PDB file of C-alpha atoms in Angstrom:
ATOM      1  CA  UNK A   1      53.382 -16.776   6.947  1.00 51.00           C
ATOM      2  CA  UNK A   2      51.420 -19.014   9.286  1.00 49.00           C
ATOM      3  CA  UNK A   3      49.068 -16.153  10.087  1.00 47.00           C
ATOM      4  CA  UNK A   4      48.384 -15.620   6.374  1.00 47.00           C
ATOM      5  CA  UNK A   5      47.708 -19.345   5.872  1.00 39.00           C
ATOM      6  CA  UNK A   6      45.397 -19.432   8.885  1.00 48.00           C
ATOM      7  CA  UNK A   7      43.534 -16.352   7.686  1.00 46.00           C
ATOM      8  CA  UNK A   8      43.130 -17.814   4.183  1.00 50.00           C
ATOM      9  CA  UNK A   9      41.926 -21.092   5.678  1.00 47.00           C
ATOM     10  CA  UNK A  10      39.361 -19.297   7.837  1.00 49.00           C
ATOM     11  CA  UNK A  11      38.043 -17.360   4.836  1.00 48.00           C
ATOM     12  CA  UNK A  12      37.803 -20.553   2.769  1.00 48.00           C
ATOM     13  CA  UNK A  13      35.988 -22.370   5.573  1.00 45.00           C
ATOM     14  CA  UNK A  14      33.627 -19.439   6.003  1.00 51.00           C
ATOM     15  CA  UNK A  15      32.775 -19.436   2.305  1.00 51.00           C
ATOM     16  CA  UNK A  16      32.333 -23.218   2.268  1.00 50.00           C
ATOM     17  CA  UNK A  17      30.127 -23.040   5.353  1.00 49.00           C
ATOM     18  CA  UNK A  18      28.040 -20.293   3.751  1.00 52.00           C
ATOM     19  CA  UNK A  19      27.571 -22.379   0.612  1.00 53.00           C
ATOM     20  CA  UNK A  20      26.567 -25.431   2.645  1.00 50.00           C
ATOM     21  CA  UNK A  21      23.986 -23.382   4.537  1.00 50.00           C
ATOM     22  CA  UNK A  22      22.543 -22.044   1.293  1.00 55.00           C
ATOM     23  CA  UNK A  23      22.407 -25.502  -0.284  1.00 54.00           C
ATOM     24  CA  UNK A  24      20.911 -27.018   2.866  1.00 52.00           C
ATOM     25  CA  UNK A  25      18.153 -24.414   2.969  1.00 56.00           C
ATOM     26  CA  UNK A  26      17.524 -24.908  -0.713  1.00 57.00           C
ATOM     27  CA  UNK A  27      17.178 -28.675  -0.394  1.00 55.00           C
ATOM     28  CA  UNK A  28      14.830 -28.213   2.552  1.00 54.00           C
ATOM     29  CA  UNK A  29      12.636 -26.032   0.350  1.00 55.00           C
ATOM     30  CA  UNK A  30      12.967 -28.422  -2.581  1.00 56.00           C
ATOM     31  CA  UNK A  31      12.148 -31.431  -0.403  1.00 55.00           C
ATOM     32  CA  UNK A  32       9.160 -29.587   1.022  1.00 54.00           C
ATOM     33  CA  UNK A  33       8.029 -28.804  -2.508  1.00 54.00           C
ATOM     34  CA  UNK A  34       8.106 -32.441  -3.621  1.00 54.00           C
ATOM     35  CA  UNK A  35       6.514 -33.976  -0.536  1.00 47.00           C
ATOM     36  CA  UNK A  36       3.664 -31.483  -0.680  1.00 51.00           C
ATOM     37  CA  UNK A  37       3.269 -31.554  -4.466  1.00 53.00           C
ATOM     38  CA  UNK A  38       0.186 -33.759  -4.334  1.00 47.00           C
ATOM     39  CA  UNK A  39      -1.448 -31.629  -1.650  1.00 45.00           C
ATOM     40  CA  UNK A  40      -0.575 -28.447  -3.510  1.00 50.00           C
ATOM     41  CA  UNK A  41      -2.042 -29.764  -6.755  1.00 51.00           C
ATOM     42  CA  UNK A  42      -5.342 -30.445  -5.044  1.00 45.00           C
ATOM     43  CA  UNK A  43      -5.320 -26.940  -3.591  1.00 49.00           C
ATOM     44  CA  UNK A  44      -4.522 -25.403  -6.951  1.00 49.00           C
ATOM     45  CA  UNK A  45      -7.692 -26.931  -8.384  1.00 45.00           C
ATOM     46  CA  UNK A  46      -9.508 -24.109  -6.624  1.00 51.00           C
ATOM     47  CA  UNK A  47      -8.365 -20.742  -8.044  1.00 50.00           C
ATOM     48  CA  UNK A  48      -7.221 -18.293  -5.417  1.00 73.00           C
ATOM     49  CA  UNK A  49      -6.386 -14.644  -5.720  1.00 91.00           C
ATOM     50  CA  UNK A  50      -3.252 -13.724  -3.793  1.00 96.00           C
ATOM     51  CA  UNK A  51      -2.578 -10.233  -2.451  1.00 97.00           C
ATOM     52  CA  UNK A  52       0.851  -9.257  -1.150  1.00 98.00           C
ATOM     53  CA  UNK A  53       1.174  -6.247   1.167  1.00 98.00           C
ATOM     54  CA  UNK A  54       4.593  -4.690   1.598  1.00 98.00           C
ATOM     55  CA  UNK A  55       6.627  -1.556   2.036  1.00 98.00           C
ATOM     56  CA  UNK A  56       9.122  -0.031   4.412  1.00 97.00           C
ATOM     57  CA  UNK A  57       8.534  -1.129   8.048  1.00 96.00           C
ATOM     58  CA  UNK A  58       6.220   1.140  10.085  1.00 96.00           C
ATOM     59  CA  UNK A  59       4.465   2.379   6.944  1.00 98.00           C
ATOM     60  CA  UNK A  60       0.963   1.068   7.587  1.00 97.00           C
ATOM     61  CA  UNK A  61       1.211  -2.482   6.270  1.00 98.00           C
ATOM     62  CA  UNK A  62      -0.388  -3.842   9.445  1.00 97.00           C
ATOM     63  CA  UNK A  63      -3.312  -1.418   9.192  1.00 97.00           C
ATOM     64  CA  UNK A  64      -3.908  -2.461   5.589  1.00 98.00           C
ATOM     65  CA  UNK A  65      -3.785  -6.132   6.564  1.00 97.00           C
ATOM     66  CA  UNK A  66      -6.327  -5.603   9.349  1.00 96.00           C
ATOM     67  CA  UNK A  67      -8.710  -3.673   7.077  1.00 96.00           C
ATOM     68  CA  UNK A  68      -8.530  -6.291   4.322  1.00 96.00           C
ATOM     69  CA  UNK A  69      -9.045  -9.067   6.854  1.00 94.00           C
ATOM     70  CA  UNK A  70     -12.436  -7.594   7.742  1.00 93.00           C
ATOM     71  CA  UNK A  71     -13.703  -8.316   4.218  1.00 93.00           C
ATOM     72  CA  UNK A  72     -15.666 -11.619   4.181  1.00 93.00           C
ATOM     73  CA  UNK A  73     -13.965 -12.756   0.959  1.00 94.00           C
ATOM     74  CA  UNK A  74     -10.405 -12.045   2.116  1.00 95.00           C
ATOM     75  CA  UNK A  75      -8.242 -13.822   4.661  1.00 95.00           C
ATOM     76  CA  UNK A  76      -4.898 -12.337   5.698  1.00 94.00           C
ATOM     77  CA  UNK A  77      -2.567 -14.486   7.727  1.00 86.00           C
ATOM     78  CA  UNK A  78       0.099 -13.339  10.181  1.00 89.00           C
ATOM     79  CA  UNK A  79       3.475 -11.980   9.139  1.00 93.00           C
ATOM     80  CA  UNK A  80       5.672 -14.999   8.368  1.00 94.00           C
ATOM     81  CA  UNK A  81       9.128 -13.325   8.544  1.00 92.00           C
ATOM     82  CA  UNK A  82      10.288 -16.392   6.610  1.00 93.00           C
ATOM     83  CA  UNK A  83       9.289 -15.234   3.127  1.00 95.00           C
ATOM     84  CA  UNK A  84      11.707 -12.251   2.976  1.00 95.00           C
ATOM     85  CA  UNK A  85      14.588 -14.479   4.124  1.00 92.00           C
ATOM     86  CA  UNK A  86      13.754 -17.094   1.507  1.00 92.00           C
ATOM     87  CA  UNK A  87      13.580 -14.430  -1.204  1.00 95.00           C
ATOM     88  CA  UNK A  88      16.944 -13.069  -0.074  1.00 92.00           C
ATOM     89  CA  UNK A  89      18.431 -16.540  -0.410  1.00 86.00           C
ATOM     90  CA  UNK A  90      16.897 -16.935  -3.847  1.00 85.00           C
ATOM     91  CA  UNK A  91      18.592 -13.707  -4.833  1.00 80.00           C
ATOM     92  CA  UNK A  92      21.931 -15.170  -3.756  1.00 78.00           C
ATOM     93  CA  UNK A  93      21.322 -18.381  -5.679  1.00 72.00           C
ATOM     94  CA  UNK A  94      20.709 -16.405  -8.849  1.00 65.00           C
ATOM     95  CA  UNK A  95      24.153 -14.822  -9.034  1.00 65.00           C
ATOM     96  CA  UNK A  96      27.822 -15.681  -8.740  1.00 65.00           C
ATOM     97  CA  UNK A  97      29.391 -19.042  -8.091  1.00 70.00           C
ATOM     98  CA  UNK A  98      26.358 -20.385  -6.224  1.00 66.00           C
ATOM     99  CA  UNK A  99      24.301 -20.040  -9.405  1.00 65.00           C
ATOM    100  CA  UNK A 100      26.893 -21.890 -11.477  1.00 69.00           C
ATOM    101  CA  UNK A 101      27.187 -24.682  -8.923  1.00 70.00           C
ATOM    102  CA  UNK A 102      23.440 -25.157  -8.796  1.00 68.00           C
ATOM    103  CA  UNK A 103      23.240 -25.307 -12.588  1.00 68.00           C
ATOM    104  CA  UNK A 104      26.063 -27.842 -12.633  1.00 67.00           C
ATOM    105  CA  UNK A 105      23.955 -29.943 -10.262  1.00 63.00           C
ATOM    106  CA  UNK A 106      20.995 -29.695 -12.645  1.00 64.00           C
ATOM    107  CA  UNK A 107      19.107 -27.222 -10.473  1.00 69.00           C
ATOM    108  CA  UNK A 108      18.109 -24.588 -12.989  1.00 73.00           C
ATOM    109  CA  UNK A 109      16.268 -21.322 -12.176  1.00 81.00           C
ATOM    110  CA  UNK A 110      12.835 -22.622 -13.205  1.00 85.00           C
ATOM    111  CA  UNK A 111      13.137 -25.560 -10.783  1.00 82.00           C
ATOM    112  CA  UNK A 112      14.214 -23.281  -7.953  1.00 84.00           C
ATOM    113  CA  UNK A 113      11.465 -20.770  -8.751  1.00 89.00           C
ATOM    114  CA  UNK A 114       8.828 -23.522  -8.666  1.00 89.00           C
ATOM    115  CA  UNK A 115      10.074 -24.672  -5.270  1.00 87.00           C
ATOM    116  CA  UNK A 116      10.150 -21.132  -3.885  1.00 91.00           C
ATOM    117  CA  UNK A 117       6.673 -20.360  -5.228  1.00 93.00           C
ATOM    118  CA  UNK A 118       5.169 -23.561  -3.808  1.00 90.00           C
ATOM    119  CA  UNK A 119       6.782 -23.012  -0.426  1.00 91.00           C
ATOM    120  CA  UNK A 120       5.492 -19.435  -0.183  1.00 94.00           C
ATOM    121  CA  UNK A 121       2.044 -20.445  -1.397  1.00 93.00           C
ATOM    122  CA  UNK A 122       1.813 -23.264   1.134  1.00 90.00           C
ATOM    123  CA  UNK A 123       2.764 -20.870   3.945  1.00 92.00           C
ATOM    124  CA  UNK A 124      -0.006 -18.489   2.925  1.00 94.00           C
ATOM    125  CA  UNK A 125      -2.632 -21.209   2.432  1.00 92.00           C
ATOM    126  CA  UNK A 126      -1.849 -22.974   5.704  1.00 90.00           C
ATOM    127  CA  UNK A 127      -1.780 -19.751   7.741  1.00 89.00           C
ATOM    128  CA  UNK A 128      -5.533 -19.885   8.377  1.00 88.00           C
ATOM    129  CA  UNK A 129      -8.949 -20.811   7.070  1.00 89.00           C
ATOM    130  CA  UNK A 130      -9.618 -21.147   3.365  1.00 88.00           C
ATOM    131  CA  UNK A 131     -10.892 -18.110   1.471  1.00 93.00           C
ATOM    132  CA  UNK A 132     -11.387 -17.020  -2.164  1.00 94.00           C
ATOM    133  CA  UNK A 133      -8.764 -14.293  -1.668  1.00 95.00           C
ATOM    134  CA  UNK A 134      -5.667 -14.776   0.455  1.00 96.00           C
ATOM    135  CA  UNK A 135      -3.216 -12.088   1.478  1.00 96.00           C
ATOM    136  CA  UNK A 136       0.223 -11.952   3.004  1.00 97.00           C
ATOM    137  CA  UNK A 137       1.982  -9.097   4.795  1.00 97.00           C
ATOM    138  CA  UNK A 138       5.756  -9.308   4.977  1.00 97.00           C
ATOM    139  CA  UNK A 139       6.925  -5.702   4.456  1.00 96.00           C
ATOM    140  CA  UNK A 140      10.499  -6.297   3.304  1.00 95.00           C
ATOM    141  CA  UNK A 141       9.524  -9.019   0.842  1.00 97.00           C
ATOM    142  CA  UNK A 142       8.982  -6.083  -1.531  1.00 98.00           C
ATOM    143  CA  UNK A 143      12.749  -5.833  -1.912  1.00 97.00           C
ATOM    144  CA  UNK A 144      12.087  -8.638  -4.399  1.00 97.00           C
ATOM    145  CA  UNK A 145       8.833  -7.209  -5.733  1.00 98.00           C
ATOM    146  CA  UNK A 146       9.510  -7.788  -9.426  1.00 97.00           C
ATOM    147  CA  UNK A 147      10.648 -11.361  -8.795  1.00 97.00           C
ATOM    148  CA  UNK A 148       7.476 -12.036  -6.796  1.00 98.00           C
ATOM    149  CA  UNK A 149       5.407 -10.661  -9.658  1.00 98.00           C
ATOM    150  CA  UNK A 150       7.206 -13.091 -11.955  1.00 97.00           C
ATOM    151  CA  UNK A 151       6.598 -16.260  -9.926  1.00 96.00           C
ATOM    152  CA  UNK A 152       3.054 -15.152  -8.993  1.00 97.00           C
ATOM    153  CA  UNK A 153       1.789 -13.834 -12.361  1.00 96.00           C
ATOM    154  CA  UNK A 154      -1.815 -13.494 -11.161  1.00 95.00           C
ATOM    155  CA  UNK A 155      -1.080 -11.867  -7.807  1.00 97.00           C
ATOM    156  CA  UNK A 156      -1.877  -8.295  -6.793  1.00 97.00           C
ATOM    157  CA  UNK A 157       0.492  -6.101  -4.791  1.00 98.00           C
ATOM    158  CA  UNK A 158      -0.193  -3.260  -2.348  1.00 98.00           C
ATOM    159  CA  UNK A 159       2.745  -0.987  -1.592  1.00 99.00           C
ATOM    160  CA  UNK A 160       2.228   1.087   1.539  1.00 99.00           C
ATOM    161  CA  UNK A 161       4.169   4.342   1.832  1.00 98.00           C
ATOM    162  CA  UNK A 162       4.256   6.820   4.724  1.00 98.00           C
ATOM    163  CA  UNK A 163       5.884  10.175   5.427  1.00 97.00           C
ATOM    164  CA  UNK A 164       9.537   9.377   6.041  1.00 96.00           C
ATOM    165  CA  UNK A 165       9.712  11.542   9.154  1.00 96.00           C
ATOM    166  CA  UNK A 166       6.893   9.571  10.750  1.00 97.00           C
ATOM    167  CA  UNK A 167       8.493   6.273   9.717  1.00 97.00           C
ATOM    168  CA  UNK A 168      11.872   7.093  11.269  1.00 96.00           C
ATOM    169  CA  UNK A 169      10.212   8.503  14.388  1.00 95.00           C
ATOM    170  CA  UNK A 170       8.184   5.304  14.802  1.00 95.00           C
ATOM    171  CA  UNK A 171      11.244   3.100  14.252  1.00 94.00           C
ATOM    172  CA  UNK A 172      13.208   5.015  16.894  1.00 92.00           C
ATOM    173  CA  UNK A 173      10.381   5.123  19.455  1.00 93.00           C
ATOM    174  CA  UNK A 174       9.672   1.407  19.114  1.00 91.00           C
ATOM    175  CA  UNK A 175      13.360   0.542  18.909  1.00 89.00           C
ATOM    176  CA  UNK A 176      12.813  -1.342  15.659  1.00 88.00           C
ATOM    177  CA  UNK A 177      16.013  -2.418  13.948  1.00 85.00           C
ATOM    178  CA  UNK A 178      16.287  -3.247  10.267  1.00 88.00           C
ATOM    179  CA  UNK A 179      19.158  -5.484   9.292  1.00 83.00           C
ATOM    180  CA  UNK A 180      21.806  -3.550   7.412  1.00 82.00           C
ATOM    181  CA  UNK A 181      20.153  -0.184   8.054  1.00 84.00           C
ATOM    182  CA  UNK A 182      22.286   2.690   9.434  1.00 88.00           C
ATOM    183  CA  UNK A 183      21.886   3.944  13.001  1.00 85.00           C
ATOM    184  CA  UNK A 184      22.214   7.701  12.522  1.00 90.00           C
ATOM    185  CA  UNK A 185      18.903   9.522  11.948  1.00 89.00           C
ATOM    186  CA  UNK A 186      20.021  11.333   8.782  1.00 90.00           C
ATOM    187  CA  UNK A 187      21.401   8.108   7.326  1.00 93.00           C
ATOM    188  CA  UNK A 188      18.215   6.264   8.254  1.00 93.00           C
ATOM    189  CA  UNK A 189      16.138   8.822   6.405  1.00 93.00           C
ATOM    190  CA  UNK A 190      18.355   8.492   3.331  1.00 95.00           C
ATOM    191  CA  UNK A 191      18.063   4.689   3.486  1.00 95.00           C
ATOM    192  CA  UNK A 192      14.267   5.025   3.695  1.00 96.00           C
ATOM    193  CA  UNK A 193      14.224   7.379   0.697  1.00 96.00           C
ATOM    194  CA  UNK A 194      16.345   5.050  -1.438  1.00 96.00           C
ATOM    195  CA  UNK A 195      14.364   1.934  -0.550  1.00 97.00           C
ATOM    196  CA  UNK A 196      10.941   3.527  -1.051  1.00 98.00           C
ATOM    197  CA  UNK A 197      12.051   4.889  -4.428  1.00 98.00           C
ATOM    198  CA  UNK A 198      13.039   1.343  -5.404  1.00 98.00           C
ATOM    199  CA  UNK A 199       9.668  -0.003  -4.266  1.00 98.00           C
ATOM    200  CA  UNK A 200       7.762   2.648  -6.238  1.00 98.00           C
ATOM    201  CA  UNK A 201       9.863   2.022  -9.339  1.00 98.00           C
ATOM    202  CA  UNK A 202       9.262  -1.731  -9.125  1.00 98.00           C
ATOM    203  CA  UNK A 203       5.536  -1.220  -8.533  1.00 98.00           C
ATOM    204  CA  UNK A 204       5.300   1.036 -11.590  1.00 98.00           C
ATOM    205  CA  UNK A 205       7.208  -1.521 -13.661  1.00 98.00           C
ATOM    206  CA  UNK A 206       4.705  -4.227 -12.738  1.00 97.00           C
ATOM    207  CA  UNK A 207       1.836  -1.999 -13.817  1.00 97.00           C
ATOM    208  CA  UNK A 208      -1.156  -0.269 -12.256  1.00 94.00           C
ATOM    209  CA  UNK A 209      -3.450  -3.255 -12.858  1.00 95.00           C
ATOM    210  CA  UNK A 210      -1.345  -5.390 -10.524  1.00 97.00           C
ATOM    211  CA  UNK A 211       0.436  -3.049  -8.128  1.00 98.00           C
ATOM    212  CA  UNK A 212      -0.848   0.002  -6.289  1.00 97.00           C
ATOM    213  CA  UNK A 213       1.035   2.421  -4.038  1.00 98.00           C
ATOM    214  CA  UNK A 214      -1.148   3.679  -1.190  1.00 98.00           C
ATOM    215  CA  UNK A 215      -0.283   6.477   1.218  1.00 98.00           C
ATOM    216  CA  UNK A 216      -0.743   5.600   4.863  1.00 98.00           C
ATOM    217  CA  UNK A 217      -2.055   9.090   5.599  1.00 98.00           C
ATOM    218  CA  UNK A 218      -4.765   8.738   2.930  1.00 97.00           C
ATOM    219  CA  UNK A 219      -5.782   5.346   4.308  1.00 97.00           C
ATOM    220  CA  UNK A 220      -6.160   6.810   7.810  1.00 97.00           C
ATOM    221  CA  UNK A 221      -8.110   9.908   6.711  1.00 97.00           C
ATOM    222  CA  UNK A 222     -10.200   8.345   3.921  1.00 96.00           C
ATOM    223  CA  UNK A 223     -10.296   4.575   4.465  1.00 94.00           C
ATOM    224  CA  UNK A 224     -13.563   3.996   2.598  1.00 93.00           C
ATOM    225  CA  UNK A 225     -12.482   5.863  -0.532  1.00 95.00           C
ATOM    226  CA  UNK A 226      -9.034   4.254  -0.589  1.00 95.00           C
ATOM    227  CA  UNK A 227     -10.363   0.731  -0.124  1.00 94.00           C
ATOM    228  CA  UNK A 228     -13.057   1.281  -2.751  1.00 92.00           C
ATOM    229  CA  UNK A 229     -10.411   2.340  -5.261  1.00 91.00           C
ATOM    230  CA  UNK A 230      -8.317  -0.669  -4.296  1.00 91.00           C
ATOM    231  CA  UNK A 231     -11.182  -3.130  -4.714  1.00 87.00           C
ATOM    232  CA  UNK A 232     -12.049  -1.664  -8.116  1.00 83.00           C
ATOM    233  CA  UNK A 233      -8.529  -2.485  -9.282  1.00 70.00           C
TER     234      UNK A 233
END
């Protein structure tokens, strides 16, 4: 009986701790949003085009970032690694008990979305020198591609895709681990196939005027033609 009580207590504490962490991170973002609101409003006076580069890791997102960075009108900052984590948290806030608790506290989705958008935008803007077009490369942020398209209605998205065999080979050779991904080669390939299919579906849903899927192999063999097509869009 005592063991059952202890186990139940541990589970309850774990859930409470998880909620506190989520709320703490949220209030950090919200606080950041409000203290930088004045600075952000001055920045927003100057229209900026935002480009997001994403896709499955080891699919050519870095190459695309480097090529875009060469353009005098485009500035791509470093990979933040923070944006995907923030988007994952936002996904948790949008469902289940956490969502209900936040609403009960008066923190509705539009408020949270504004805070998330401002935080992401400030990361991108402050990552380097000012430029008419800014871009960000955080590959796994595209797990939330449709949500990003919602909070950044004027942004453009580049989805990089590469032959799955080459992707898995590169991941294994470089000992790159993806959180939650299987370890067996066959399972890794299946995970890649499922995730890329989701990315392509989301990109198509956003529309060809805002999201473009580019093959890594085409970019390597015909960089000029691919980039010209991209810039036309």
